[in-house]
Amino acid sequence: MLTLAKFHKILKMEEKEDLFAEAAQNWDLERLYQAFAEAKRQISPKSRRGLTDTEKLYLRGLLSGCSPAEIAKKMFQTPKSAEVYLCKTLYQYVKKLADLPNESVGNWRNVCDRLEEGGFKVQSSVKAKLSSSLPIEALVKIVDMGFENQNTLTIDINIRLEFPSTSETPKKEDLDKNG
């Protein structure tokens, strides 16, 4: 039987899942979760396996560009508790991942930089589409130039753009087919 208390708990969990969801647009969260879990295991072998829901939430908050104070506000916590939590958990994992055990993370903004250097940031689909649809060859031909009046220069041009094939492997027909 689903009690009112259980229902509220389920609602809160779903709401937390939606917090900082924009991180998934720019970051490979599954790879990050796995890498952070491994760093956590190396730092504290007796800790529970994998990242906690709270650790994932804080990580998504940082990846979304939120400061610890902003994360704390959205999670109804004090800024100081968020800072302490990050220092004891995620910042340690970042240092392990970046192989900088004796250096301080310094600032929450550095987390994204270090993770981007580690190759965890994904190319947005818009950027990917643009980069794969840029012309590979361009030809510009001036057809005609002339003055319409003293202040107006008219230039007629033709532009030819060659784009990469949409298929990954070009299709070839066998012209020497017998039969």
One Martini backbone bead per residue (centre of mass of N, CA, C, O) as a GRO file, in nm:
protein
  179
    1MET     BB    1   0.096   0.036   0.022
    2LEU     BB    2   0.050   0.379  -0.046
    3THR     BB    3   0.165   0.626   0.119
    4LEU     BB    4   0.202   0.956   0.168
    5ALA     BB    5   0.504   0.947   0.242
    6LYS     BB    6   0.597   0.782  -0.006
    7PHE     BB    7   0.492   0.975  -0.218
    8HIS     BB    8   0.669   1.220  -0.135
    9LYS     BB    9   0.938   1.075  -0.177
   10ILE     BB   10   0.903   1.024  -0.480
   11LEU     BB   11   0.869   1.318  -0.564
   12LYS     BB   12   1.147   1.416  -0.461
   13MET     BB   13   1.316   1.231  -0.642
   14GLU     BB   14   1.210   1.343  -0.913
   15GLU     BB   15   1.293   1.636  -0.865
   16LYS     BB   16   1.599   1.576  -0.840
   17GLU     BB   17   1.635   1.461  -1.128
   18ASP     BB   18   1.564   1.752  -1.258
   19LEU     BB   19   1.801   1.865  -1.144
   20PHE     BB   20   2.035   1.966  -1.360
   21ALA     BB   21   1.965   1.842  -1.655
   22GLU     BB   22   2.155   2.016  -1.849
   23ALA     BB   23   2.419   1.845  -1.822
   24ALA     BB   24   2.341   1.627  -2.045
   25GLN     BB   25   2.401   1.816  -2.298
   26ASN     BB   26   2.744   1.842  -2.231
   27TRP     BB   27   2.765   1.557  -2.080
   28ASP     BB   28   2.903   1.240  -1.987
   29LEU     BB   29   2.754   1.104  -1.728
   30GLU     BB   30   2.818   0.803  -1.723
   31ARG     BB   31   3.124   0.833  -1.737
   32LEU     BB   32   3.147   1.011  -1.488
   33TYR     BB   33   3.024   0.821  -1.281
   34GLN     BB   34   3.236   0.600  -1.322
   35ALA     BB   35   3.492   0.767  -1.263
   36PHE     BB   36   3.405   0.865  -0.981
   37ALA     BB   37   3.365   0.584  -0.857
   38GLU     BB   38   3.660   0.499  -0.890
   39ALA     BB   39   3.785   0.729  -0.727
   40LYS     BB   40   3.632   0.665  -0.468
   41ARG     BB   41   3.743   0.376  -0.431
   42GLN     BB   42   4.044   0.466  -0.407
   43ILE     BB   43   4.006   0.656  -0.161
   44SER     BB   44   3.741   0.465  -0.049
   45PRO     BB   45   3.707   0.130  -0.029
   46LYS     BB   46   3.458   0.121   0.201
   47SER     BB   47   3.268   0.245   0.034
   48ARG     BB   48   3.022   0.277  -0.149
   49ARG     BB   49   2.911   0.192  -0.443
   50GLY     BB   50   2.932   0.443  -0.607
   51LEU     BB   51   2.720   0.698  -0.643
   52THR     BB   52   2.530   0.907  -0.503
   53ASP     BB   53   2.263   1.102  -0.550
   54THR     BB   54   2.402   1.353  -0.430
   55GLU     BB   55   2.658   1.348  -0.597
   56LYS     BB   56   2.516   1.370  -0.871
   57LEU     BB   57   2.376   1.637  -0.814
   58TYR     BB   58   2.627   1.810  -0.764
   59LEU     BB   59   2.762   1.753  -1.032
   60ARG     BB   60   2.538   1.869  -1.212
   61GLY     BB   61   2.554   2.150  -1.094
   62LEU     BB   62   2.844   2.213  -1.184
   63LEU     BB   63   2.794   2.143  -1.492
   64SER     BB   64   2.569   2.386  -1.501
   65GLY     BB   65   2.724   2.640  -1.345
   66CYS     BB   66   2.697   2.611  -1.042
   67SER     BB   67   2.725   2.710  -0.743
   68PRO     BB   68   2.723   2.610  -0.427
   69ALA     BB   69   2.504   2.816  -0.345
   70GLU     BB   70   2.299   2.739  -0.569
   71ILE     BB   71   2.272   2.446  -0.495
   72ALA     BB   72   2.178   2.487  -0.204
   73LYS     BB   73   1.919   2.641  -0.269
   74LYS     BB   74   1.785   2.406  -0.442
   75MET     BB   75   1.836   2.202  -0.172
   76PHE     BB   76   1.789   2.338   0.105
   77GLN     BB   77   2.073   2.467   0.187
   78THR     BB   78   2.367   2.559   0.294
   79PRO     BB   79   2.650   2.684   0.166
   80LYS     BB   80   2.845   2.547   0.367
   81SER     BB   81   2.750   2.253   0.330
   82ALA     BB   82   2.822   2.239   0.030
   83GLU     BB   83   3.122   2.297   0.053
   84VAL     BB   84   3.195   2.062   0.238
   85TYR     BB   85   3.090   1.835   0.062
   86LEU     BB   86   3.269   1.893  -0.186
   87CYS     BB   87   3.547   1.869  -0.042
   88LYS     BB   88   3.492   1.559   0.057
   89THR     BB   89   3.427   1.465  -0.245
   90LEU     BB   90   3.437   1.572  -0.551
   91TYR     BB   91   3.714   1.714  -0.534
   92GLN     BB   92   3.868   1.450  -0.482
   93TYR     BB   93   3.790   1.311  -0.749
   94VAL     BB   94   3.910   1.519  -0.938
   95LYS     BB   95   4.202   1.493  -0.843
   96LYS     BB   96   4.224   1.195  -0.922
   97LEU     BB   97   4.153   1.221  -1.225
   98ALA     BB   98   4.387   1.454  -1.270
   99ASP     BB   99   4.642   1.380  -1.107
  100LEU     BB  100   4.617   1.598  -0.827
  101PRO     BB  101   4.669   1.532  -0.505
  102ASN     BB  102   4.830   1.820  -0.407
  103GLU     BB  103   4.601   1.984  -0.524
  104SER     BB  104   4.382   2.229  -0.557
  105VAL     BB  105   4.091   2.313  -0.699
  106GLY     BB  106   4.006   2.616  -0.573
  107ASN     BB  107   3.748   2.613  -0.779
  108TRP     BB  108   3.446   2.527  -0.905
  109ARG     BB  109   3.521   2.607  -1.205
  110ASN     BB  110   3.757   2.389  -1.239
  111VAL     BB  111   3.598   2.132  -1.282
  112CYS     BB  112   3.516   2.167  -1.579
  113ASP     BB  113   3.798   2.198  -1.694
  114ARG     BB  114   3.911   1.922  -1.604
  115LEU     BB  115   3.685   1.751  -1.748
  116GLU     BB  116   3.736   1.854  -2.031
  117GLU     BB  117   4.032   1.759  -2.046
  118GLY     BB  118   3.922   1.450  -2.000
  119GLY     BB  119   3.668   1.418  -2.218
  120PHE     BB  120   3.352   1.471  -2.097
  121LYS     BB  121   3.277   1.653  -2.317
  122VAL     BB  122   3.024   1.718  -2.542
  123GLN     BB  123   2.908   1.754  -2.847
  124SER     BB  124   2.684   1.924  -2.974
  125SER     BB  125   2.446   1.866  -3.208
  126VAL     BB  126   2.474   2.135  -3.352
  127LYS     BB  127   2.779   2.126  -3.393
  128ALA     BB  128   2.787   1.856  -3.538
  129LYS     BB  129   2.609   1.937  -3.776
  130LEU     BB  130   2.780   2.172  -3.873
  131SER     BB  131   3.056   2.022  -3.913
  132SER     BB  132   2.915   1.807  -4.120
  133SER     BB  133   2.796   2.068  -4.315
  134LEU     BB  134   3.041   2.173  -4.427
  135PRO     BB  135   3.213   2.277  -4.671
  136ILE     BB  136   3.475   2.138  -4.887
  137GLU     BB  137   3.385   2.334  -5.127
  138ALA     BB  138   3.450   2.655  -5.292
  139LEU     BB  139   3.285   2.867  -5.543
  140VAL     BB  140   3.358   3.193  -5.676
  141LYS     BB  141   3.172   3.391  -5.922
  142ILE     BB  142   3.207   3.663  -6.122
  143VAL     BB  143   2.978   3.789  -6.357
  144ASP     BB  144   2.905   4.098  -6.264
  145MET     BB  145   2.981   4.453  -6.306
  146GLY     BB  146   2.827   4.765  -6.182
  147PHE     BB  147   2.686   5.082  -6.231
  148GLU     BB  148   2.388   5.246  -6.158
  149ASN     BB  149   2.530   5.475  -6.008
  150GLN     BB  150   2.743   5.668  -5.834
  151ASN     BB  151   2.664   5.491  -5.542
  152THR     BB  152   2.627   5.201  -5.707
  153LEU     BB  153   2.732   4.871  -5.670
  154THR     BB  154   2.714   4.584  -5.883
  155ILE     BB  155   2.712   4.228  -5.794
  156ASP     BB  156   2.742   3.925  -5.966
  157ILE     BB  157   2.706   3.594  -5.826
  158ASN     BB  158   2.848   3.267  -5.796
  159ILE     BB  159   2.778   2.980  -5.588
  160ARG     BB  160   2.976   2.688  -5.497
  161LEU     BB  161   2.888   2.400  -5.298
  162GLU     BB  162   3.056   2.130  -5.128
  163PHE     BB  163   2.935   1.850  -4.964
  164PRO     BB  164   2.921   1.610  -4.768
  165SER     BB  165   2.831   1.311  -4.733
  166THR     BB  166   2.568   1.150  -4.562
  167SER     BB  167   2.721   0.906  -4.595
  168GLU     BB  168   2.982   0.711  -4.484
  169THR     BB  169   2.960   0.528  -4.746
  170PRO     BB  170   3.004   0.501  -5.057
  171LYS     BB  171   2.827   0.417  -5.331
  172LYS     BB  172   2.882   0.138  -5.548
  173GLU     BB  173   2.875   0.038  -5.874
  174ASP     BB  174   2.864  -0.248  -6.071
  175LEU     BB  175   2.952  -0.227  -6.412
  176ASP     BB  176   3.073  -0.543  -6.451
  177LYS     BB  177   2.824  -0.699  -6.477
  178ASN     BB  178   2.718  -1.031  -6.517
  179GLY     BB  179   2.373  -1.083  -6.626
   0.00000   0.00000   0.00000
